[in-house]
Amino acid sequence: MKLVNCVSFFVFSQTFHHVSALPAFAENVDMHAPVPLDAFKKTSPVAGRTAEIGGHHIPIEHWATLMKDSLLDGFAESKRPKKRSTFDPVAQLIDVHGDHEFIMPNFTAGDVRGPCPGLNTLSNHNYLPRNGIASIAQYIEATQKVWNMGPDISTILAVYGTVFGGNILSLNPGVSIGGMSSSANPEQILDNAGGLLGEVRGLSGTHNTFEVDGSNTRNDRYDPIGNVDDTNMTYFGRLFDKQKDAEVPNYTLDVMFEYAIDRWYQDISYNPNFIYLPWSGWFVRNAAIIFSGELFGNHSEEYPDGILTKEALKSIYGVSGPDDNMVYTKGSDRIPENYYKRPELFLFMDGAKDLVTYTILKYPQLFSIGGNTNGVNTFTGLDFADITGGAFNAANLLEGNNALCFAFQFVKEASPNMLSSLYATIGPILETLTEALDVIFLSLDCPAYKDLSVNGTDLFSYFNATYPGAALTNGAM
C-alpha cells in the first residue's frame, strides 16, 4: 500500500530541503572513536523460539505467533474497502458504572499510574487492574474494548512495552503502566524467572524506547523537571488554549499536531538532552499524539466522527476546574459519562497514514531526526544522505512507505544493543521481535537492507556517540 501519491511526493520534494538542511555535527564528537559492537554479535544459547529460564518453560513462541497473526490480520483488514459506520449506542457506549466505576488509585497501597492518560483511565475504571500492573493479554483486550484500538497495534505495543519495561521472560508476562510498585502481584506478572538483569522498570522507566521526549502534556526524563508521569499544567494549558475560545471546541488531530510542533521547538530550547530518533521520536512520540486525536473523541450520534471537548480533555488528562483556574490531580484520569468509542477499529495502517500526513506532509520539521548536542538550542539533525549500507537516501526516503521502513529497520538493528542490557539471554526475545518486524517489512513492501551506518559506524552507536540524550540511557532507538 502506497501512502504517498505523486502529488504528495511533489510536496515532499519542495519541503525536504528544510528537513535535511540542518546544522553540521558538533565538532566535539569524535567519529573515529572505537564503538563497542559486541552486542550485535550475541547469539542465543537457547535453540528455537522457546526458552528454559530458571527451570521454567517460557512460551516465547506464543508471543511471536500472536504478534504475527495480529499484524497479518490488521494489514488484511486495512486493504478492505471501508464502509461508513452507523451509530450503535449499545456497542459504542463505554461502561463507566458497576465494575467499571471510577475509583482513584491507592498510591499508599502501591498502585501506579504513568505517562499515558489512555492507560491511566483504563486502570481507574478497572479495564486494566486497578493497581496499574497488567498482562499482555489484558492490555490488548482493554485498549480495544474501550478505545477501539486495533489488535495489530495493541499487540505489538503490549509485547514491545513488556519487553523493554516489564519482563517478557515471566510466567505471565506484563508491565506496569507507571514505575515500580510495592503492590502484591499474585499472578507473577513481574516475576523474574532468572532471565532479567536487574529490576523491572515499568513504562515510566523506558526512556528512549517507549517513554520519550516531546510529549504534548508530560515533561522529559532528563529535562530540568524530569517528571514523566504527571500532567504538566503549563503544557496542558497551552494545548487547551488552542480551542479555548472556539465556537465549538474540538481537540482534533489537526489541533493536537498544531501544538505538537510548538512543543517540539519548545523542547529543543528547554531540554539540553532533547533527542528525537527514528523510533522513539518520530514513530512512538507521534503515535501517542495520534492516539489522543483519533481515540479519545466522543463518537456520539450528534458527532459520529468524534468530538473531544474541553471538559472531556480535562477529564481524560486528570484536570478539573474552570477554564481560568484549572487544577491537575494525580491519578484522576477519568472517562466521561455518556461517552461513545469510535465505531471502527483503529488499525496500524490508519496510524501509519496519519503519521506520514502530519509529520512529513504538514509538518516536515517532525521528520528531522536528531537531538541537542551541546545544551539547549543545539539541535543537530541527521543528514539522510550520509546514511550508507541501506536502501535509503535523501531522494527516496520519502517515497511510498520508506520512512516507515526506515524506522522499523532501525528498531531491528538497535534491538540487540537495547536488549543486552536488560536480559541475560536475548536470543529468543530478539527472534520474537524480528519475526514481527519481518511481517511489517513484507506488508509495507520494504526494500532489502544492509546494516544502516554513518561514516562506517552503525546507526545505533552513531546516535549514542553524537547525542548526550542517547548516552544518558546507554543508547536510544
GROMACS .gro file of C-alpha atoms in nm:
model
  477
    1MET     CA    1   0.000   0.000   0.000
    2LYS     CA    2   0.145   0.333  -0.106
    3LEU     CA    3   0.078   0.609   0.143
    4VAL     CA    4   0.221   0.888  -0.066
    5ASN     CA    5   0.100   0.960  -0.420
    6CYS     CA    6   0.275   1.161  -0.688
    7VAL     CA    7   0.123   1.488  -0.571
    8SER     CA    8   0.238   1.417  -0.216
    9PHE     CA    9   0.588   1.339  -0.336
   10PHE     CA   10   0.600   1.673  -0.513
   11VAL     CA   11   0.516   1.837  -0.180
   12PHE     CA   12   0.789   1.629  -0.015
   13SER     CA   13   1.043   1.739  -0.273
   14GLN     CA   14   0.957   2.103  -0.213
   15THR     CA   15   0.983   2.074   0.166
   16PHE     CA   16   1.255   1.817   0.218
   17HIS     CA   17   1.537   2.068   0.189
   18HIS     CA   18   1.404   2.219   0.512
   19VAL     CA   19   1.445   1.886   0.686
   20SER     CA   20   1.787   1.792   0.555
   21ALA     CA   21   1.946   2.137   0.564
   22LEU     CA   22   2.036   2.116   0.931
   23PRO     CA   23   2.347   2.231   1.120
   24ALA     CA   24   2.667   2.031   1.090
   25PHE     CA   25   2.750   1.773   1.354
   26ALA     CA   26   2.905   1.907   1.672
   27GLU     CA   27   3.279   1.950   1.645
   28ASN     CA   28   3.345   1.782   1.980
   29VAL     CA   29   3.208   1.445   1.862
   30ASP     CA   30   3.491   1.209   1.775
   31MET     CA   31   3.350   0.994   1.497
   32HIS     CA   32   3.671   0.788   1.485
   33ALA     CA   33   3.647   0.674   1.845
   34PRO     CA   34   3.610   0.296   1.883
   35VAL     CA   35   3.249   0.190   1.931
   36PRO     CA   36   3.170  -0.138   2.111
   37LEU     CA   37   2.969  -0.364   1.880
   38ASP     CA   38   2.975  -0.684   2.087
   39ALA     CA   39   2.602  -0.677   2.148
   40PHE     CA   40   2.539  -0.706   1.776
   41LYS     CA   41   2.729  -1.035   1.768
   42LYS     CA   42   2.544  -1.205   2.054
   43THR     CA   43   2.361  -1.525   1.975
   44SER     CA   44   2.120  -1.720   2.187
   45PRO     CA   45   2.239  -2.023   2.380
   46VAL     CA   46   1.880  -2.147   2.356
   47ALA     CA   47   1.769  -2.314   2.036
   48GLY     CA   48   1.435  -2.235   1.877
   49ARG     CA   49   1.172  -1.988   1.993
   50THR     CA   50   1.119  -2.118   2.342
   51ALA     CA   51   1.331  -2.063   2.648
   52GLU     CA   52   1.406  -2.261   2.961
   53ILE     CA   53   1.470  -1.990   3.220
   54GLY     CA   54   1.512  -2.065   3.588
   55GLY     CA   55   1.368  -2.411   3.536
   56HIS     CA   56   1.054  -2.273   3.372
   57HIS     CA   57   0.933  -2.316   3.015
   58ILE     CA   58   0.875  -1.964   2.881
   59PRO     CA   59   0.638  -1.964   2.578
   60ILE     CA   60   0.823  -1.717   2.357
   61GLU     CA   61   0.673  -1.895   2.055
   62HIS     CA   62   0.326  -1.789   2.169
   63TRP     CA   63   0.409  -1.418   2.165
   64ALA     CA   64   0.580  -1.444   1.827
   65THR     CA   65   0.274  -1.613   1.679
   66LEU     CA   66   0.035  -1.367   1.846
   67MET     CA   67   0.218  -1.066   1.704
   68LYS     CA   68   0.249  -1.213   1.356
   69ASP     CA   69  -0.115  -1.316   1.337
   70SER     CA   70  -0.249  -0.986   1.468
   71LEU     CA   71  -0.032  -0.787   1.228
   72LEU     CA   72  -0.131  -1.002   0.930
   73ASP     CA   73  -0.499  -0.972   1.022
   74GLY     CA   74  -0.467  -0.596   1.062
   75PHE     CA   75  -0.291  -0.546   0.730
   76ALA     CA   76  -0.552  -0.762   0.556
   77GLU     CA   77  -0.836  -0.566   0.718
   78SER     CA   78  -0.684  -0.232   0.617
   79LYS     CA   79  -0.698  -0.334   0.250
   80ARG     CA   80  -1.072  -0.396   0.257
   81PRO     CA   81  -1.297  -0.109   0.143
   82LYS     CA   82  -1.423   0.084   0.442
   83LYS     CA   83  -1.794   0.141   0.483
   84ARG     CA   84  -1.925   0.436   0.677
   85SER     CA   85  -2.032   0.300   1.013
   86THR     CA   86  -2.370   0.381   1.161
   87PHE     CA   87  -2.402   0.490   1.521
   88ASP     CA   88  -2.466   0.200   1.758
   89PRO     CA   89  -2.542   0.333   2.109
   90VAL     CA   90  -2.521  -0.009   2.270
   91ALA     CA   91  -2.197  -0.130   2.112
   92GLN     CA   92  -2.019   0.205   2.134
   93LEU     CA   93  -2.113   0.323   2.483
   94ILE     CA   94  -1.819   0.294   2.723
   95ASP     CA   95  -1.937   0.146   3.052
   96VAL     CA   96  -1.824   0.358   3.349
   97HIS     CA   97  -2.053   0.205   3.612
   98GLY     CA   98  -2.060  -0.109   3.826
   99ASP     CA   99  -1.729  -0.293   3.792
  100HIS     CA  100  -1.603  -0.003   3.584
  101GLU     CA  101  -1.689   0.277   3.823
  102PHE     CA  102  -1.415   0.538   3.851
  103ILE     CA  103  -1.200   0.490   4.163
  104MET     CA  104  -0.893   0.694   4.244
  105PRO     CA  105  -0.574   0.486   4.270
  106ASN     CA  106  -0.446   0.399   4.616
  107PHE     CA  107  -0.085   0.510   4.586
  108THR     CA  108  -0.019   0.424   4.951
  109ALA     CA  109  -0.108   0.061   4.877
  110GLY     CA  110   0.128   0.056   4.579
  111ASP     CA  111  -0.098   0.146   4.288
  112VAL     CA  112   0.087   0.308   3.998
  113ARG     CA  113  -0.006   0.544   3.717
  114GLY     CA  114   0.218   0.658   3.436
  115PRO     CA  115   0.283   0.876   3.134
  116CYS     CA  116  -0.013   0.757   2.922
  117PRO     CA  117  -0.355   0.904   3.015
  118GLY     CA  118  -0.528   0.642   2.800
  119LEU     CA  119  -0.383   0.362   3.013
  120ASN     CA  120  -0.438   0.555   3.336
  121THR     CA  121  -0.810   0.584   3.261
  122LEU     CA  122  -0.827   0.211   3.188
  123SER     CA  123  -0.687   0.129   3.532
  124ASN     CA  124  -0.904   0.385   3.708
  125HIS     CA  125  -1.210   0.219   3.553
  126ASN     CA  126  -1.090  -0.139   3.613
  127TYR     CA  127  -1.049  -0.229   3.246
  128LEU     CA  128  -0.689  -0.284   3.343
  129PRO     CA  129  -0.611  -0.394   3.701
  130ARG     CA  130  -0.656  -0.103   3.939
  131ASN     CA  131  -0.302  -0.143   4.072
  132GLY     CA  132  -0.168  -0.045   3.727
  133ILE     CA  133   0.012  -0.372   3.655
  134ALA     CA  134  -0.132  -0.570   3.364
  135SER     CA  135  -0.051  -0.869   3.147
  136ILE     CA  136  -0.005  -0.854   2.772
  137ALA     CA  137  -0.347  -1.010   2.715
  138GLN     CA  138  -0.513  -0.754   2.943
  139TYR     CA  139  -0.359  -0.462   2.753
  140ILE     CA  140  -0.479  -0.599   2.419
  141GLU     CA  141  -0.834  -0.660   2.545
  142ALA     CA  142  -0.876  -0.333   2.736
  143THR     CA  143  -0.747  -0.096   2.467
  144GLN     CA  144  -0.982  -0.247   2.212
  145LYS     CA  145  -1.283  -0.268   2.442
  146VAL     CA  146  -1.264   0.097   2.548
  147TRP     CA  147  -1.074   0.289   2.282
  148ASN     CA  148  -1.125   0.052   1.984
  149MET     CA  149  -0.753   0.030   1.919
  150GLY     CA  150  -0.687  -0.239   1.659
  151PRO     CA  151  -0.533  -0.562   1.788
  152ASP     CA  152  -0.246  -0.522   1.542
  153ILE     CA  153  -0.138  -0.200   1.716
  154SER     CA  154  -0.223  -0.308   2.071
  155THR     CA  155  -0.041  -0.642   2.041
  156ILE     CA  156   0.284  -0.500   1.911
  157LEU     CA  157   0.276  -0.219   2.173
  158ALA     CA  158   0.188  -0.455   2.458
  159VAL     CA  159   0.466  -0.701   2.373
  160TYR     CA  160   0.713  -0.423   2.294
  161GLY     CA  161   0.632  -0.239   2.620
  162THR     CA  162   0.663  -0.562   2.818
  163VAL     CA  163   0.997  -0.648   2.659
  164PHE     CA  164   1.152  -0.312   2.745
  165GLY     CA  165   0.962  -0.216   3.062
  166GLY     CA  166   0.843  -0.542   3.216
  167ASN     CA  167   0.963  -0.897   3.186
  168ILE     CA  168   0.878  -1.100   2.878
  169LEU     CA  169   1.054  -1.397   3.042
  170SER     CA  170   0.789  -1.417   3.312
  171LEU     CA  171   0.541  -1.697   3.364
  172ASN     CA  172   0.270  -1.441   3.286
  173PRO     CA  173   0.442  -1.150   3.108
  174GLY     CA  174   0.325  -0.798   3.172
  175VAL     CA  175   0.433  -0.447   3.262
  176SER     CA  176   0.345  -0.162   3.495
  177ILE     CA  177   0.177   0.138   3.330
  178GLY     CA  178   0.399   0.354   3.551
  179GLY     CA  179   0.705   0.276   3.759
  180MET     CA  180   0.795   0.022   4.025
  181SER     CA  181   0.524  -0.091   4.263
  182SER     CA  182   0.505  -0.242   4.609
  183SER     CA  183   0.164  -0.388   4.523
  184ALA     CA  184   0.111  -0.761   4.568
  185ASN     CA  185   0.148  -0.949   4.241
  186PRO     CA  186  -0.011  -1.294   4.281
  187GLU     CA  187  -0.023  -1.362   3.907
  188GLN     CA  188   0.355  -1.324   3.884
  189ILE     CA  189   0.321  -1.075   3.602
  190LEU     CA  190   0.652  -0.924   3.702
  191ASP     CA  191   0.825  -1.229   3.843
  192ASN     CA  192   1.184  -1.289   3.743
  193ALA     CA  193   1.244  -1.650   3.646
  194GLY     CA  194   1.614  -1.584   3.605
  195GLY     CA  195   1.643  -1.413   3.267
  196LEU     CA  196   1.604  -1.049   3.364
  197LEU     CA  197   1.906  -0.840   3.457
  198GLY     CA  198   1.815  -0.606   3.740
  199GLU     CA  199   1.463  -0.496   3.827
  200VAL     CA  200   1.164  -0.433   3.604
  201ARG     CA  201   1.127  -0.066   3.519
  202GLY     CA  202   0.767  -0.017   3.410
  203LEU     CA  203   0.672   0.206   3.119
  204SER     CA  204   0.791   0.512   3.313
  205GLY     CA  205   1.142   0.368   3.309
  206THR     CA  206   1.164   0.304   2.936
  207HIS     CA  207   1.309   0.638   2.832
  208ASN     CA  208   1.423   0.647   2.469
  209THR     CA  209   1.234   0.329   2.384
  210PHE     CA  210   0.871   0.364   2.497
  211GLU     CA  211   0.865   0.680   2.712
  212VAL     CA  212   1.009   0.961   2.503
  213ASP     CA  213   1.086   1.332   2.477
  214GLY     CA  214   0.844   1.592   2.345
  215SER     CA  215   0.511   1.472   2.484
  216ASN     CA  216   0.227   1.719   2.446
  217THR     CA  217   0.150   1.710   2.819
  218ARG     CA  218   0.445   1.548   3.003
  219ASN     CA  219   0.797   1.650   3.093
  220ASP     CA  220   1.101   1.470   2.958
  221ARG     CA  221   1.302   1.230   3.172
  222TYR     CA  222   1.618   1.441   3.150
  223ASP     CA  223   1.478   1.793   3.129
  224PRO     CA  224   1.511   2.024   3.435
  225ILE     CA  225   1.191   1.881   3.591
  226GLY     CA  226   1.209   1.516   3.487
  227ASN     CA  227   0.856   1.410   3.586
  228VAL     CA  228   0.727   1.191   3.302
  229ASP     CA  229   0.418   1.057   3.485
  230ASP     CA  230   0.214   1.366   3.569
  231THR     CA  231   0.039   1.621   3.350
  232ASN     CA  232   0.244   1.939   3.323
  233MET     CA  233  -0.016   2.212   3.356
  234THR     CA  234   0.186   2.464   3.157
  235TYR     CA  235   0.194   2.228   2.860
  236PHE     CA  236  -0.166   2.121   2.908
  237GLY     CA  237  -0.276   2.484   2.932
  238ARG     CA  238  -0.110   2.571   2.604
  239LEU     CA  239  -0.281   2.280   2.434
  240PHE     CA  240  -0.609   2.374   2.599
  241ASP     CA  241  -0.579   2.731   2.472
  242LYS     CA  242  -0.576   2.610   2.112
  243GLN     CA  243  -0.955   2.565   2.134
  244LYS     CA  244  -1.042   2.761   2.448
  245ASP     CA  245  -1.240   3.029   2.266
  246ALA     CA  246  -1.358   2.827   1.968
  247GLU     CA  247  -1.728   2.832   1.888
  248VAL     CA  248  -1.735   2.451   1.908
  249PRO     CA  249  -1.414   2.346   2.088
  250ASN     CA  250  -1.279   2.021   1.948
  251TYR     CA  251  -0.926   1.889   2.003
  252THR     CA  252  -0.892   1.712   1.671
  253LEU     CA  253  -0.580   1.553   1.531
  254ASP     CA  254  -0.511   1.879   1.347
  255VAL     CA  255  -0.515   2.065   1.679
  256MET     CA  256  -0.300   1.803   1.851
  257PHE     CA  257  -0.029   1.836   1.588
  258GLU     CA  258  -0.058   2.213   1.569
  259TYR     CA  259   0.052   2.202   1.932
  260ALA     CA  260   0.295   1.911   1.880
  261ILE     CA  261   0.513   2.123   1.655
  262ASP     CA  262   0.510   2.402   1.915
  263ARG     CA  263   0.624   2.153   2.180
  264TRP     CA  264   0.896   2.021   1.952
  265TYR     CA  265   1.055   2.363   1.920
  266GLN     CA  266   0.996   2.443   2.287
  267ASP     CA  267   1.166   2.122   2.395
  268ILE     CA  268   1.474   2.198   2.189
  269SER     CA  269   1.503   2.530   2.374
  270TYR     CA  270   1.432   2.381   2.719
  271ASN     CA  271   1.577   2.031   2.744
  272PRO     CA  272   1.955   2.018   2.690
  273ASN     CA  273   1.925   1.641   2.642
  274PHE     CA  274   1.639   1.651   2.392
  275ILE     CA  275   1.655   1.362   2.148
  276TYR     CA  276   1.434   1.265   1.857
  277LEU     CA  277   1.534   0.941   1.686
  278PRO     CA  278   1.362   0.732   1.416
  279TRP     CA  279   1.169   0.505   1.651
  280SER     CA  280   1.135   0.672   1.990
  281GLY     CA  281   1.100   1.021   1.848
  282TRP     CA  282   0.940   1.011   1.506
  283PHE     CA  283   0.731   0.695   1.550
  284VAL     CA  284   0.647   0.649   1.920
  285ARG     CA  285   0.619   1.016   2.021
  286ASN     CA  286   0.393   1.099   1.732
  287ALA     CA  287   0.195   0.776   1.761
  288ALA     CA  288   0.093   0.881   2.113
  289ILE     CA  289  -0.029   1.213   1.977
  290ILE     CA  290  -0.218   1.034   1.701
  291PHE     CA  291  -0.388   0.811   1.958
  292SER     CA  292  -0.506   1.114   2.156
  293GLY     CA  293  -0.659   1.270   1.847
  294GLU     CA  294  -0.805   0.952   1.699
  295LEU     CA  295  -0.916   0.753   2.005
  296PHE     CA  296  -1.016   1.000   2.278
  297GLY     CA  297  -1.307   1.164   2.097
  298ASN     CA  298  -1.673   1.104   2.181
  299HIS     CA  299  -1.836   0.941   1.876
  300SER     CA  300  -2.194   1.017   1.968
  301GLU     CA  301  -2.498   1.026   1.740
  302GLU     CA  302  -2.458   1.402   1.713
  303TYR     CA  303  -2.085   1.378   1.637
  304PRO     CA  304  -2.030   1.043   1.460
  305ASP     CA  305  -1.679   1.145   1.355
  306GLY     CA  306  -1.595   1.223   1.717
  307ILE     CA  307  -1.554   1.535   1.926
  308LEU     CA  308  -1.304   1.593   2.206
  309THR     CA  309  -1.447   1.882   2.404
  310LYS     CA  310  -1.273   2.097   2.662
  311GLU     CA  311  -1.438   1.916   2.952
  312ALA     CA  312  -1.361   1.572   2.807
  313LEU     CA  313  -0.998   1.670   2.751
  314LYS     CA  314  -0.973   1.783   3.113
  315SER     CA  315  -1.131   1.465   3.242
  316ILE     CA  316  -0.912   1.223   3.047
  317TYR     CA  317  -0.595   1.409   3.148
  318GLY     CA  318  -0.688   1.436   3.516
  319VAL     CA  319  -0.764   1.807   3.512
  320SER     CA  320  -1.060   1.985   3.674
  321GLY     CA  321  -1.183   2.333   3.750
  322PRO     CA  322  -1.296   2.632   3.542
  323ASP     CA  323  -1.103   2.723   3.229
  324ASP     CA  324  -0.917   3.007   3.400
  325ASN     CA  325  -0.828   2.811   3.714
  326MET     CA  326  -0.761   2.451   3.614
  327VAL     CA  327  -0.603   2.205   3.857
  328TYR     CA  328  -0.436   1.869   3.793
  329THR     CA  329  -0.494   1.589   4.042
  330LYS     CA  330  -0.255   1.298   4.011
  331GLY     CA  331  -0.436   0.974   3.932
  332SER     CA  332  -0.771   1.134   3.845
  333ASP     CA  333  -0.769   1.048   3.470
  334ARG     CA  334  -1.133   0.965   3.401
  335ILE     CA  335  -1.358   0.858   3.113
  336PRO     CA  336  -1.655   1.099   3.093
  337GLU     CA  337  -2.015   0.988   3.133
  338ASN     CA  338  -2.214   0.902   2.820
  339TYR     CA  339  -1.901   0.853   2.614
  340TYR     CA  340  -1.902   0.655   2.291
  341LYS     CA  341  -1.594   0.496   2.138
  342ARG     CA  342  -1.515   0.516   1.767
  343PRO     CA  343  -1.734   0.279   1.564
  344GLU     CA  344  -1.450   0.100   1.387
  345LEU     CA  345  -1.109  -0.033   1.486
  346PHE     CA  346  -0.812   0.199   1.454
  347LEU     CA  347  -0.558  -0.017   1.272
  348PHE     CA  348  -0.183   0.003   1.217
  349MET     CA  349  -0.218   0.135   0.863
  350ASP     CA  350  -0.464   0.403   0.981
  351GLY     CA  351  -0.197   0.525   1.219
  352ALA     CA  352   0.074   0.499   0.953
  353LYS     CA  353  -0.128   0.717   0.718
  354ASP     CA  354  -0.174   0.978   0.993
  355LEU     CA  355   0.196   0.964   1.075
  356VAL     CA  356   0.306   1.040   0.721
  357THR     CA  357   0.036   1.304   0.672
  358TYR     CA  358   0.115   1.503   0.984
  359THR     CA  359   0.490   1.458   1.030
  360ILE     CA  360   0.605   1.480   0.671
  361LEU     CA  361   0.337   1.648   0.459
  362LYS     CA  362   0.201   1.903   0.707
  363TYR     CA  363   0.492   1.944   0.948
  364PRO     CA  364   0.813   1.821   0.778
  365GLN     CA  365   1.017   1.950   1.072
  366LEU     CA  366   0.886   1.648   1.261
  367PHE     CA  367   1.085   1.423   1.032
  368SER     CA  368   1.410   1.588   1.142
  369ILE     CA  369   1.595   1.304   1.315
  370GLY     CA  370   1.850   1.421   1.571
  371GLY     CA  371   1.883   1.597   1.904
  372ASN     CA  372   2.065   1.858   2.109
  373THR     CA  373   2.440   1.802   2.112
  374ASN     CA  374   2.572   2.068   2.350
  375GLY     CA  375   2.295   2.213   2.560
  376VAL     CA  376   1.970   2.379   2.462
  377ASN     CA  377   1.918   2.512   2.109
  378THR     CA  378   2.194   2.294   1.963
  379PHE     CA  379   1.970   2.057   1.767
  380THR     CA  380   2.182   1.874   1.514
  381GLY     CA  381   1.996   1.669   1.259
  382LEU     CA  382   2.089   1.357   1.071
  383ASP     CA  383   2.160   1.423   0.706
  384PHE     CA  384   1.987   1.129   0.540
  385ALA     CA  385   2.234   1.150   0.253
  386ASP     CA  386   2.505   1.035   0.497
  387ILE     CA  387   2.332   0.701   0.566
  388THR     CA  388   2.507   0.416   0.387
  389GLY     CA  389   2.465   0.042   0.370
  390GLY     CA  390   2.090   0.063   0.325
  391ALA     CA  391   1.830   0.143   0.064
  392PHE     CA  392   1.772   0.497   0.186
  393ASN     CA  393   1.894   0.830   0.063
  394ALA     CA  394   1.768   1.185   0.064
  395ALA     CA  395   1.586   1.132  -0.264
  396ASN     CA  396   1.395   0.810  -0.197
  397LEU     CA  397   1.335   0.811   0.179
  398LEU     CA  398   1.003   0.987   0.131
  399GLU     CA  399   0.875   0.757  -0.140
  400GLY     CA  400   0.598   0.512  -0.061
  401ASN     CA  401   0.645   0.351   0.279
  402ASN     CA  402   1.021   0.404   0.301
  403ALA     CA  403   1.002   0.636   0.604
  404LEU     CA  404   0.818   0.367   0.798
  405CYS     CA  405   1.056   0.102   0.670
  406PHE     CA  406   1.349   0.314   0.788
  407ALA     CA  407   1.209   0.344   1.142
  408PHE     CA  408   1.138  -0.027   1.176
  409GLN     CA  409   1.473  -0.122   1.023
  410PHE     CA  410   1.640   0.088   1.289
  411VAL     CA  411   1.442  -0.094   1.560
  412LYS     CA  412   1.560  -0.424   1.418
  413GLU     CA  413   1.925  -0.316   1.421
  414ALA     CA  414   1.914  -0.139   1.759
  415SER     CA  415   1.727  -0.412   1.949
  416PRO     CA  416   2.029  -0.636   2.023
  417ASN     CA  417   2.206  -0.348   2.197
  418MET     CA  418   1.899  -0.245   2.393
  419LEU     CA  419   1.804  -0.599   2.495
  420SER     CA  420   2.155  -0.700   2.602
  421SER     CA  421   2.138  -0.450   2.890
  422LEU     CA  422   1.806  -0.595   3.010
  423TYR     CA  423   1.822  -0.972   2.965
  424ALA     CA  424   2.087  -1.237   3.023
  425THR     CA  425   1.957  -1.431   2.723
  426ILE     CA  426   1.842  -1.218   2.431
  427GLY     CA  427   1.817  -1.477   2.155
  428PRO     CA  428   1.457  -1.596   2.199
  429ILE     CA  429   1.331  -1.242   2.261
  430LEU     CA  430   1.518  -1.099   1.965
  431GLU     CA  431   1.381  -1.368   1.739
  432THR     CA  432   1.027  -1.290   1.855
  433LEU     CA  433   1.066  -0.920   1.773
  434THR     CA  434   1.240  -0.996   1.444
  435GLU     CA  435   0.959  -1.218   1.324
  436ALA     CA  436   0.703  -0.946   1.395
  437LEU     CA  437   0.918  -0.689   1.216
  438ASP     CA  438   0.953  -0.917   0.917
  439VAL     CA  439   0.573  -0.920   0.881
  440ILE     CA  440   0.577  -0.539   0.882
  441PHE     CA  441   0.857  -0.523   0.624
  442LEU     CA  442   0.669  -0.761   0.394
  443SER     CA  443   0.334  -0.584   0.435
  444LEU     CA  444   0.488  -0.241   0.372
  445ASP     CA  445   0.678  -0.376   0.071
  446CYS     CA  446   1.006  -0.257   0.219
  447PRO     CA  447   1.325  -0.289   0.013
  448ALA     CA  448   1.608  -0.519   0.114
  449TYR     CA  449   1.858  -0.374   0.359
  450LYS     CA  450   2.212  -0.388   0.470
  451ASP     CA  451   2.300  -0.253   0.813
  452LEU     CA  452   2.247   0.122   0.838
  453SER     CA  453   2.557   0.325   0.919
  454VAL     CA  454   2.708   0.672   0.907
  455ASN     CA  455   3.077   0.713   0.826
  456GLY     CA  456   3.130   0.343   0.892
  457THR     CA  457   2.961   0.347   1.235
  458ASP     CA  458   2.636   0.159   1.286
  459LEU     CA  459   2.345   0.396   1.333
  460PHE     CA  460   2.271   0.297   1.694
  461SER     CA  461   2.630   0.360   1.805
  462TYR     CA  462   2.645   0.676   1.599
  463PHE     CA  463   2.343   0.821   1.779
  464ASN     CA  464   2.485   0.713   2.113
  465ALA     CA  465   2.815   0.889   2.042
  466THR     CA  466   2.657   1.203   1.896
  467TYR     CA  467   2.369   1.286   2.129
  468PRO     CA  468   2.405   1.316   2.509
  469GLY     CA  469   2.036   1.231   2.547
  470ALA     CA  470   2.104   0.889   2.399
  471ALA     CA  471   2.417   0.830   2.605
  472LEU     CA  472   2.227   0.900   2.929
  473THR     CA  473   2.031   0.578   2.880
  474ASN     CA  474   2.323   0.390   2.724
  475GLY     CA  475   2.156   0.402   2.387
  476ALA     CA  476   1.829   0.501   2.230
  477MET     CA  477   1.604   0.394   1.948
   0.00000   0.00000   0.00000
